[in-house]
Amino acid sequence: MKRGFYILVLAIVLVSCSDFQKTLKSEDTSAKFEMAEELYNTGKWSKSFRLLDQILQKYRGKPQAEKLTFMHAMCLYNMKEYYRSSYHLDKFTDIYPQSEKAEEASFLSAKGYYYNSPVYSKEQKETIEAIEKFQLFVNAHPNSQYLNEANSLVKELDFKLEKKAFEIAKQYDLIKDYKASIKSFNNFLLEFPGTTLRSEAFYYRLDAAYNLAILSVDYLKEERLNDAIGYYNALKKAYPNTTNLENATVMYNHLQEELKTIMTKS
């Protein structure tokens, strides 16, 4: 019984594949249109795309062109070919700005850029492009049904940029380029004032300033000790309950001792 069922299913699949190949090779544009739409509606994106790709130019300027152009772009999107799908979705909105699908196309184009955004440790060109695309979308469609999702995705993309900048500043500290680390953390705090990494940035800025001060030559030491103490005070005032406060206080006490030693010498 089961064997007969599997044979029947196999036969249906083979006939279906045969019909597709015949239509793909034929010159019948309307048959290709019909099959492309049928395949699209059943989620067979790759096959639908191949047919649409053959006939799209033949429908330019005709009433069916808008529908075909959108389906063509959506096949690519559903095939996860996001670079190409975003290009074609943008093209769709340029050609058909008044289409009922224009809002969806604009949002999915931006979402395609979002999917191409790499992990934070890599170059963030695509992340910046995605944020810009979402901003254009929000400006054009401020009351969109996709607004909440767009804002959520932008927040996620923004965090990648924050994390990237934070890790660069932290890396300077790890390789003992303390001046570069302090500068990078100061820039980070100016650029991302609402970051969730703010407390850690305060702490690692202090850490870099502490090491720079302790290792400084005598004629630079007093100024750098006072700078580091200032960073400690800023951390304690902004985040009195931070888990890093104990380590920060150890640094602070050492800085005070060094400062007393210098003042005694002078």
PDB file of C-alpha atoms in Angstrom:
ATOM      1  CA  MET A   1       0.000   0.000   0.000  1.00  0.00           C
ATOM      2  CA  LYS A   2       2.728   2.401   1.035  1.00  0.00           C
ATOM      3  CA  ARG A   3       4.837   1.462  -1.955  1.00  0.00           C
ATOM      4  CA  GLY A   4       1.967   2.245  -4.317  1.00  0.00           C
ATOM      5  CA  PHE A   5       1.499   5.644  -2.663  1.00  0.00           C
ATOM      6  CA  TYR A   6       5.191   6.572  -3.045  1.00  0.00           C
ATOM      7  CA  ILE A   7       5.143   5.497  -6.700  1.00  0.00           C
ATOM      8  CA  LEU A   8       2.108   7.713  -7.298  1.00  0.00           C
ATOM      9  CA  VAL A   9       3.807  10.705  -5.620  1.00  0.00           C
ATOM     10  CA  LEU A  10       6.979  10.118  -7.654  1.00  0.00           C
ATOM     11  CA  ALA A  11       4.959   9.973 -10.872  1.00  0.00           C
ATOM     12  CA  ILE A  12       3.246  13.285 -10.032  1.00  0.00           C
ATOM     13  CA  VAL A  13       6.610  14.935  -9.296  1.00  0.00           C
ATOM     14  CA  LEU A  14       8.114  13.677 -12.558  1.00  0.00           C
ATOM     15  CA  VAL A  15       5.127  14.905 -14.576  1.00  0.00           C
ATOM     16  CA  SER A  16       5.336  18.267 -12.807  1.00  0.00           C
ATOM     17  CA  CYS A  17       9.054  18.576 -13.594  1.00  0.00           C
ATOM     18  CA  SER A  18       8.400  17.569 -17.186  1.00  0.00           C
ATOM     19  CA  ASP A  19       5.666  20.225 -17.532  1.00  0.00           C
ATOM     20  CA  PHE A  20       7.999  22.856 -16.082  1.00  0.00           C
ATOM     21  CA  GLN A  21      10.842  21.990 -18.462  1.00  0.00           C
ATOM     22  CA  LYS A  22       8.456  22.040 -21.433  1.00  0.00           C
ATOM     23  CA  THR A  23       7.080  25.438 -20.463  1.00  0.00           C
ATOM     24  CA  LEU A  24      10.559  26.792 -19.762  1.00  0.00           C
ATOM     25  CA  LYS A  25      11.702  25.855 -23.280  1.00  0.00           C
ATOM     26  CA  SER A  26       8.523  26.935 -25.062  1.00  0.00           C
ATOM     27  CA  GLU A  27       7.827  30.256 -26.772  1.00  0.00           C
ATOM     28  CA  ASP A  28       4.382  30.540 -25.177  1.00  0.00           C
ATOM     29  CA  THR A  29       4.656  33.670 -23.014  1.00  0.00           C
ATOM     30  CA  SER A  30       1.165  33.369 -21.544  1.00  0.00           C
ATOM     31  CA  ALA A  31       1.785  29.745 -20.530  1.00  0.00           C
ATOM     32  CA  LYS A  32       4.967  30.856 -18.781  1.00  0.00           C
ATOM     33  CA  PHE A  33       3.050  33.632 -17.028  1.00  0.00           C
ATOM     34  CA  GLU A  34       0.391  31.194 -15.845  1.00  0.00           C
ATOM     35  CA  MET A  35       2.878  28.600 -14.599  1.00  0.00           C
ATOM     36  CA  ALA A  36       5.129  31.236 -12.981  1.00  0.00           C
ATOM     37  CA  GLU A  37       2.146  32.536 -11.002  1.00  0.00           C
ATOM     38  CA  GLU A  38       1.096  29.031  -9.995  1.00  0.00           C
ATOM     39  CA  LEU A  39       4.614  28.183  -8.840  1.00  0.00           C
ATOM     40  CA  TYR A  40       4.883  31.518  -7.002  1.00  0.00           C
ATOM     41  CA  ASN A  41       1.632  30.895  -5.122  1.00  0.00           C
ATOM     42  CA  THR A  42       2.870  27.465  -3.992  1.00  0.00           C
ATOM     43  CA  GLY A  43       6.239  28.792  -2.790  1.00  0.00           C
ATOM     44  CA  LYS A  44       8.374  27.330  -5.566  1.00  0.00           C
ATOM     45  CA  TRP A  45      10.432  30.500  -5.804  1.00  0.00           C
ATOM     46  CA  SER A  46      13.358  29.272  -7.870  1.00  0.00           C
ATOM     47  CA  LYS A  47      11.249  27.795 -10.657  1.00  0.00           C
ATOM     48  CA  SER A  48       8.888  30.745 -10.691  1.00  0.00           C
ATOM     49  CA  PHE A  49      11.846  33.114 -10.928  1.00  0.00           C
ATOM     50  CA  ARG A  50      13.306  31.299 -13.919  1.00  0.00           C
ATOM     51  CA  LEU A  51      10.055  31.700 -15.838  1.00  0.00           C
ATOM     52  CA  LEU A  52       9.534  35.295 -14.748  1.00  0.00           C
ATOM     53  CA  ASP A  53      13.075  36.160 -15.741  1.00  0.00           C
ATOM     54  CA  GLN A  54      12.313  34.977 -19.275  1.00  0.00           C
ATOM     55  CA  ILE A  55       9.100  36.933 -19.773  1.00  0.00           C
ATOM     56  CA  LEU A  56       9.508  40.097 -17.722  1.00  0.00           C
ATOM     57  CA  GLN A  57      10.894  42.213 -20.564  1.00  0.00           C
ATOM     58  CA  LYS A  58       8.060  41.105 -22.872  1.00  0.00           C
ATOM     59  CA  TYR A  59       5.483  42.613 -20.509  1.00  0.00           C
ATOM     60  CA  ARG A  60       7.175  45.995 -20.068  1.00  0.00           C
ATOM     61  CA  GLY A  61       4.577  48.755 -20.445  1.00  0.00           C
ATOM     62  CA  LYS A  62       1.669  46.313 -20.186  1.00  0.00           C
ATOM     63  CA  PRO A  63      -0.872  46.104 -17.321  1.00  0.00           C
ATOM     64  CA  GLN A  64       0.652  42.827 -16.046  1.00  0.00           C
ATOM     65  CA  ALA A  65       4.139  44.346 -15.699  1.00  0.00           C
ATOM     66  CA  GLU A  66       3.600  45.707 -12.168  1.00  0.00           C
ATOM     67  CA  LYS A  67       2.529  42.339 -10.789  1.00  0.00           C
ATOM     68  CA  LEU A  68       5.312  40.463 -12.589  1.00  0.00           C
ATOM     69  CA  THR A  69       7.981  42.926 -11.463  1.00  0.00           C
ATOM     70  CA  PHE A  70       6.932  42.540  -7.814  1.00  0.00           C
ATOM     71  CA  MET A  71       6.773  38.738  -8.037  1.00  0.00           C
ATOM     72  CA  HIS A  72      10.192  38.659  -9.723  1.00  0.00           C
ATOM     73  CA  ALA A  73      11.756  40.658  -6.855  1.00  0.00           C
ATOM     74  CA  MET A  74       9.909  38.642  -4.202  1.00  0.00           C
ATOM     75  CA  CYS A  75      11.161  35.354  -5.610  1.00  0.00           C
ATOM     76  CA  LEU A  76      14.712  36.590  -5.027  1.00  0.00           C
ATOM     77  CA  TYR A  77      13.805  37.775  -1.520  1.00  0.00           C
ATOM     78  CA  ASN A  78      12.288  34.410  -0.605  1.00  0.00           C
ATOM     79  CA  MET A  79      15.319  32.650  -2.103  1.00  0.00           C
ATOM     80  CA  LYS A  80      17.383  34.721   0.387  1.00  0.00           C
ATOM     81  CA  GLU A  81      19.272  36.476  -2.402  1.00  0.00           C
ATOM     82  CA  TYR A  82      19.075  39.735  -0.523  1.00  0.00           C
ATOM     83  CA  TYR A  83      21.522  41.869  -2.515  1.00  0.00           C
ATOM     84  CA  ARG A  84      19.644  41.163  -5.735  1.00  0.00           C
ATOM     85  CA  SER A  85      16.189  41.319  -4.173  1.00  0.00           C
ATOM     86  CA  SER A  86      16.841  44.735  -2.606  1.00  0.00           C
ATOM     87  CA  TYR A  87      18.023  46.051  -5.951  1.00  0.00           C
ATOM     88  CA  HIS A  88      14.869  44.808  -7.711  1.00  0.00           C
ATOM     89  CA  LEU A  89      12.532  45.918  -4.906  1.00  0.00           C
ATOM     90  CA  ASP A  90      14.040  49.410  -5.071  1.00  0.00           C
ATOM     91  CA  LYS A  91      13.560  49.342  -8.823  1.00  0.00           C
ATOM     92  CA  PHE A  92       9.919  48.350  -8.312  1.00  0.00           C
ATOM     93  CA  THR A  93       9.240  51.307  -5.985  1.00  0.00           C
ATOM     94  CA  ASP A  94      10.951  53.665  -8.432  1.00  0.00           C
ATOM     95  CA  ILE A  95       8.820  52.461 -11.356  1.00  0.00           C
ATOM     96  CA  TYR A  96       5.557  52.028  -9.407  1.00  0.00           C
ATOM     97  CA  PRO A  97       5.623  54.536  -6.508  1.00  0.00           C
ATOM     98  CA  GLN A  98       1.810  54.561  -6.323  1.00  0.00           C
ATOM     99  CA  SER A  99       1.469  50.775  -6.253  1.00  0.00           C
ATOM    100  CA  GLU A 100      -0.351  49.192  -3.320  1.00  0.00           C
ATOM    101  CA  LYS A 101       2.791  47.027  -2.985  1.00  0.00           C
ATOM    102  CA  ALA A 102       5.205  50.005  -2.854  1.00  0.00           C
ATOM    103  CA  GLU A 103       5.212  50.199   0.967  1.00  0.00           C
ATOM    104  CA  GLU A 104       5.872  46.482   1.366  1.00  0.00           C
ATOM    105  CA  ALA A 105       8.543  46.556  -1.329  1.00  0.00           C
ATOM    106  CA  SER A 106      10.318  49.487   0.329  1.00  0.00           C
ATOM    107  CA  PHE A 107      10.266  47.776   3.724  1.00  0.00           C
ATOM    108  CA  LEU A 108      11.498  44.430   2.386  1.00  0.00           C
ATOM    109  CA  SER A 109      14.260  46.155   0.450  1.00  0.00           C
ATOM    110  CA  ALA A 110      15.518  47.681   3.722  1.00  0.00           C
ATOM    111  CA  LYS A 111      15.095  44.313   5.424  1.00  0.00           C
ATOM    112  CA  GLY A 112      17.245  42.747   2.715  1.00  0.00           C
ATOM    113  CA  TYR A 113      20.022  45.167   3.674  1.00  0.00           C
ATOM    114  CA  TYR A 114      19.451  44.182   7.310  1.00  0.00           C
ATOM    115  CA  TYR A 115      19.984  40.508   6.456  1.00  0.00           C
ATOM    116  CA  ASN A 116      23.241  41.412   4.701  1.00  0.00           C
ATOM    117  CA  SER A 117      24.544  43.211   7.775  1.00  0.00           C
ATOM    118  CA  PRO A 118      27.539  41.208   9.116  1.00  0.00           C
ATOM    119  CA  VAL A 119      28.504  40.432  12.723  1.00  0.00           C
ATOM    120  CA  TYR A 120      29.733  43.494  14.644  1.00  0.00           C
ATOM    121  CA  SER A 121      33.408  42.469  14.440  1.00  0.00           C
ATOM    122  CA  LYS A 122      33.463  42.909  10.646  1.00  0.00           C
ATOM    123  CA  GLU A 123      33.312  45.986   8.430  1.00  0.00           C
ATOM    124  CA  GLN A 124      29.917  47.640   8.976  1.00  0.00           C
ATOM    125  CA  LYS A 125      29.244  49.213   5.552  1.00  0.00           C
ATOM    126  CA  GLU A 126      26.093  47.121   5.018  1.00  0.00           C
ATOM    127  CA  THR A 127      24.870  47.923   8.537  1.00  0.00           C
ATOM    128  CA  ILE A 128      25.077  51.660   7.862  1.00  0.00           C
ATOM    129  CA  GLU A 129      23.335  51.183   4.511  1.00  0.00           C
ATOM    130  CA  ALA A 130      20.549  49.199   6.192  1.00  0.00           C
ATOM    131  CA  ILE A 131      19.974  51.929   8.800  1.00  0.00           C
ATOM    132  CA  GLU A 132      19.829  54.551   6.040  1.00  0.00           C
ATOM    133  CA  LYS A 133      17.348  52.412   4.075  1.00  0.00           C
ATOM    134  CA  PHE A 134      15.076  52.006   7.102  1.00  0.00           C
ATOM    135  CA  GLN A 135      15.256  55.747   7.765  1.00  0.00           C
ATOM    136  CA  LEU A 136      14.159  56.473   4.195  1.00  0.00           C
ATOM    137  CA  PHE A 137      11.342  53.958   4.617  1.00  0.00           C
ATOM    138  CA  VAL A 138      10.126  55.518   7.891  1.00  0.00           C
ATOM    139  CA  ASN A 139      10.282  59.017   6.385  1.00  0.00           C
ATOM    140  CA  ALA A 140       8.212  57.896   3.405  1.00  0.00           C
ATOM    141  CA  HIS A 141       5.762  55.762   5.421  1.00  0.00           C
ATOM    142  CA  PRO A 142       5.474  57.243   8.968  1.00  0.00           C
ATOM    143  CA  ASN A 143       2.206  55.383   9.640  1.00  0.00           C
ATOM    144  CA  SER A 144       3.258  52.060   8.151  1.00  0.00           C
ATOM    145  CA  GLN A 145       2.103  48.748   9.545  1.00  0.00           C
ATOM    146  CA  TYR A 146       5.787  47.768   9.457  1.00  0.00           C
ATOM    147  CA  LEU A 147       6.917  50.708  11.612  1.00  0.00           C
ATOM    148  CA  ASN A 148       7.396  48.788  14.866  1.00  0.00           C
ATOM    149  CA  GLU A 149       9.400  46.064  13.162  1.00  0.00           C
ATOM    150  CA  ALA A 150      11.490  48.651  11.309  1.00  0.00           C
ATOM    151  CA  ASN A 151      12.308  50.466  14.579  1.00  0.00           C
ATOM    152  CA  SER A 152      13.206  47.179  16.265  1.00  0.00           C
ATOM    153  CA  LEU A 153      15.571  46.205  13.434  1.00  0.00           C
ATOM    154  CA  VAL A 154      17.210  49.643  13.442  1.00  0.00           C
ATOM    155  CA  LYS A 155      17.806  49.312  17.182  1.00  0.00           C
ATOM    156  CA  GLU A 156      19.523  45.976  16.566  1.00  0.00           C
ATOM    157  CA  LEU A 157      21.646  47.475  13.777  1.00  0.00           C
ATOM    158  CA  ASP A 158      22.565  50.489  15.926  1.00  0.00           C
ATOM    159  CA  PHE A 159      23.800  48.151  18.641  1.00  0.00           C
ATOM    160  CA  LYS A 160      26.189  46.519  16.164  1.00  0.00           C
ATOM    161  CA  LEU A 161      27.763  49.906  15.491  1.00  0.00           C
ATOM    162  CA  GLU A 162      27.950  50.601  19.229  1.00  0.00           C
ATOM    163  CA  LYS A 163      29.513  47.215  19.928  1.00  0.00           C
ATOM    164  CA  LYS A 164      32.021  47.690  17.110  1.00  0.00           C
ATOM    165  CA  ALA A 165      33.131  51.105  18.425  1.00  0.00           C
ATOM    166  CA  PHE A 166      33.226  49.824  22.011  1.00  0.00           C
ATOM    167  CA  GLU A 167      35.375  46.808  21.150  1.00  0.00           C
ATOM    168  CA  ILE A 168      37.829  48.955  19.173  1.00  0.00           C
ATOM    169  CA  ALA A 169      38.285  51.241  22.190  1.00  0.00           C
ATOM    170  CA  LYS A 170      38.630  48.241  24.493  1.00  0.00           C
ATOM    171  CA  GLN A 171      41.176  46.630  22.160  1.00  0.00           C
ATOM    172  CA  TYR A 172      43.392  49.719  22.413  1.00  0.00           C
ATOM    173  CA  ASP A 173      43.364  49.233  26.179  1.00  0.00           C
ATOM    174  CA  LEU A 174      44.304  45.560  25.822  1.00  0.00           C
ATOM    175  CA  ILE A 175      47.265  46.311  23.544  1.00  0.00           C
ATOM    176  CA  LYS A 176      48.371  49.063  25.969  1.00  0.00           C
ATOM    177  CA  ASP A 177      47.742  51.997  23.663  1.00  0.00           C
ATOM    178  CA  TYR A 178      46.113  53.809  26.545  1.00  0.00           C
ATOM    179  CA  LYS A 179      45.902  57.273  25.018  1.00  0.00           C
ATOM    180  CA  ALA A 180      44.090  55.886  21.963  1.00  0.00           C
ATOM    181  CA  SER A 181      41.769  53.911  24.236  1.00  0.00           C
ATOM    182  CA  ILE A 182      40.798  56.972  26.294  1.00  0.00           C
ATOM    183  CA  LYS A 183      40.182  59.010  23.158  1.00  0.00           C
ATOM    184  CA  SER A 184      38.125  56.208  21.598  1.00  0.00           C
ATOM    185  CA  PHE A 185      35.975  55.770  24.708  1.00  0.00           C
ATOM    186  CA  ASN A 186      35.373  59.533  24.899  1.00  0.00           C
ATOM    187  CA  ASN A 187      34.304  59.537  21.243  1.00  0.00           C
ATOM    188  CA  PHE A 188      32.148  56.457  21.856  1.00  0.00           C
ATOM    189  CA  LEU A 189      30.317  58.130  24.743  1.00  0.00           C
ATOM    190  CA  LEU A 190      29.689  61.254  22.656  1.00  0.00           C
ATOM    191  CA  GLU A 191      28.497  59.316  19.626  1.00  0.00           C
ATOM    192  CA  PHE A 192      26.278  56.862  21.520  1.00  0.00           C
ATOM    193  CA  PRO A 193      24.962  58.744  24.588  1.00  0.00           C
ATOM    194  CA  GLY A 194      22.117  56.275  25.159  1.00  0.00           C
ATOM    195  CA  THR A 195      24.176  53.116  24.777  1.00  0.00           C
ATOM    196  CA  THR A 196      23.618  50.147  27.075  1.00  0.00           C
ATOM    197  CA  LEU A 197      27.427  49.812  27.188  1.00  0.00           C
ATOM    198  CA  ARG A 198      27.866  53.210  28.861  1.00  0.00           C
ATOM    199  CA  SER A 199      28.748  51.861  32.315  1.00  0.00           C
ATOM    200  CA  GLU A 200      31.391  49.528  30.871  1.00  0.00           C
ATOM    201  CA  ALA A 201      32.776  52.340  28.726  1.00  0.00           C
ATOM    202  CA  PHE A 202      33.207  54.502  31.865  1.00  0.00           C
ATOM    203  CA  TYR A 203      35.028  51.645  33.581  1.00  0.00           C
ATOM    204  CA  TYR A 204      37.398  50.754  30.739  1.00  0.00           C
ATOM    205  CA  ARG A 205      38.145  54.443  30.138  1.00  0.00           C
ATOM    206  CA  LEU A 206      39.185  54.634  33.791  1.00  0.00           C
ATOM    207  CA  ASP A 207      41.265  51.477  33.396  1.00  0.00           C
ATOM    208  CA  ALA A 208      43.137  52.971  30.427  1.00  0.00           C
ATOM    209  CA  ALA A 209      43.612  56.300  32.215  1.00  0.00           C
ATOM    210  CA  TYR A 210      44.833  54.510  35.344  1.00  0.00           C
ATOM    211  CA  ASN A 211      47.471  52.537  33.452  1.00  0.00           C
ATOM    212  CA  LEU A 212      48.555  55.595  31.471  1.00  0.00           C
ATOM    213  CA  ALA A 213      48.994  57.584  34.705  1.00  0.00           C
ATOM    214  CA  ILE A 214      50.807  54.894  36.683  1.00  0.00           C
ATOM    215  CA  LEU A 215      53.247  54.193  33.844  1.00  0.00           C
ATOM    216  CA  SER A 216      53.896  57.849  33.016  1.00  0.00           C
ATOM    217  CA  VAL A 217      57.182  59.670  33.358  1.00  0.00           C
ATOM    218  CA  ASP A 218      57.348  62.023  36.328  1.00  0.00           C
ATOM    219  CA  TYR A 219      56.725  65.322  34.537  1.00  0.00           C
ATOM    220  CA  LEU A 220      53.429  64.001  33.054  1.00  0.00           C
ATOM    221  CA  LYS A 221      52.325  61.924  36.011  1.00  0.00           C
ATOM    222  CA  GLU A 222      50.499  64.456  38.187  1.00  0.00           C
ATOM    223  CA  GLU A 223      48.225  65.650  35.395  1.00  0.00           C
ATOM    224  CA  ARG A 224      47.424  62.115  34.292  1.00  0.00           C
ATOM    225  CA  LEU A 225      46.764  60.953  37.850  1.00  0.00           C
ATOM    226  CA  ASN A 226      44.237  63.765  38.269  1.00  0.00           C
ATOM    227  CA  ASP A 227      42.624  62.889  34.923  1.00  0.00           C
ATOM    228  CA  ALA A 228      42.261  59.258  35.992  1.00  0.00           C
ATOM    229  CA  ILE A 229      40.795  60.291  39.360  1.00  0.00           C
ATOM    230  CA  GLY A 230      38.307  62.441  37.457  1.00  0.00           C
ATOM    231  CA  TYR A 231      37.258  59.414  35.397  1.00  0.00           C
ATOM    232  CA  TYR A 232      36.806  57.411  38.618  1.00  0.00           C
ATOM    233  CA  ASN A 233      34.584  60.130  40.080  1.00  0.00           C
ATOM    234  CA  ALA A 234      32.531  60.215  36.881  1.00  0.00           C
ATOM    235  CA  LEU A 235      32.031  56.445  37.049  1.00  0.00           C
ATOM    236  CA  LYS A 236      31.077  56.470  40.726  1.00  0.00           C
ATOM    237  CA  LYS A 237      28.640  59.346  40.285  1.00  0.00           C
ATOM    238  CA  ALA A 238      26.916  57.886  37.204  1.00  0.00           C
ATOM    239  CA  TYR A 239      26.955  54.239  38.302  1.00  0.00           C
ATOM    240  CA  PRO A 240      27.316  53.957  42.092  1.00  0.00           C
ATOM    241  CA  ASN A 241      26.076  50.349  42.030  1.00  0.00           C
ATOM    242  CA  THR A 242      28.125  49.058  39.107  1.00  0.00           C
ATOM    243  CA  THR A 243      29.721  45.641  39.556  1.00  0.00           C
ATOM    244  CA  ASN A 244      33.022  47.201  38.461  1.00  0.00           C
ATOM    245  CA  LEU A 245      33.097  49.700  41.344  1.00  0.00           C
ATOM    246  CA  GLU A 246      35.202  47.474  43.613  1.00  0.00           C
ATOM    247  CA  ASN A 247      37.986  47.163  41.035  1.00  0.00           C
ATOM    248  CA  ALA A 248      37.635  50.844  40.211  1.00  0.00           C
ATOM    249  CA  THR A 249      38.038  51.759  43.889  1.00  0.00           C
ATOM    250  CA  VAL A 250      41.264  49.732  44.103  1.00  0.00           C
ATOM    251  CA  MET A 251      42.586  51.760  41.164  1.00  0.00           C
ATOM    252  CA  TYR A 252      41.369  54.986  42.762  1.00  0.00           C
ATOM    253  CA  ASN A 253      43.194  54.265  46.049  1.00  0.00           C
ATOM    254  CA  HIS A 254      46.400  53.518  44.167  1.00  0.00           C
ATOM    255  CA  LEU A 255      46.044  56.746  42.184  1.00  0.00           C
ATOM    256  CA  GLN A 256      45.620  58.721  45.413  1.00  0.00           C
ATOM    257  CA  GLU A 257      48.728  57.122  46.903  1.00  0.00           C
ATOM    258  CA  GLU A 258      50.761  57.978  43.799  1.00  0.00           C
ATOM    259  CA  LEU A 259      49.459  61.544  43.875  1.00  0.00           C
ATOM    260  CA  LYS A 260      50.435  61.941  47.554  1.00  0.00           C
ATOM    261  CA  THR A 261      53.919  60.647  46.769  1.00  0.00           C
ATOM    262  CA  ILE A 262      54.351  63.214  43.999  1.00  0.00           C
ATOM    263  CA  MET A 263      53.005  66.048  46.176  1.00  0.00           C
ATOM    264  CA  THR A 264      55.407  65.041  48.955  1.00  0.00           C
ATOM    265  CA  LYS A 265      58.379  65.130  46.561  1.00  0.00           C
ATOM    266  CA  SER A 266      57.469  68.559  45.320  1.00  0.00           C
TER     267      SER A 266
END
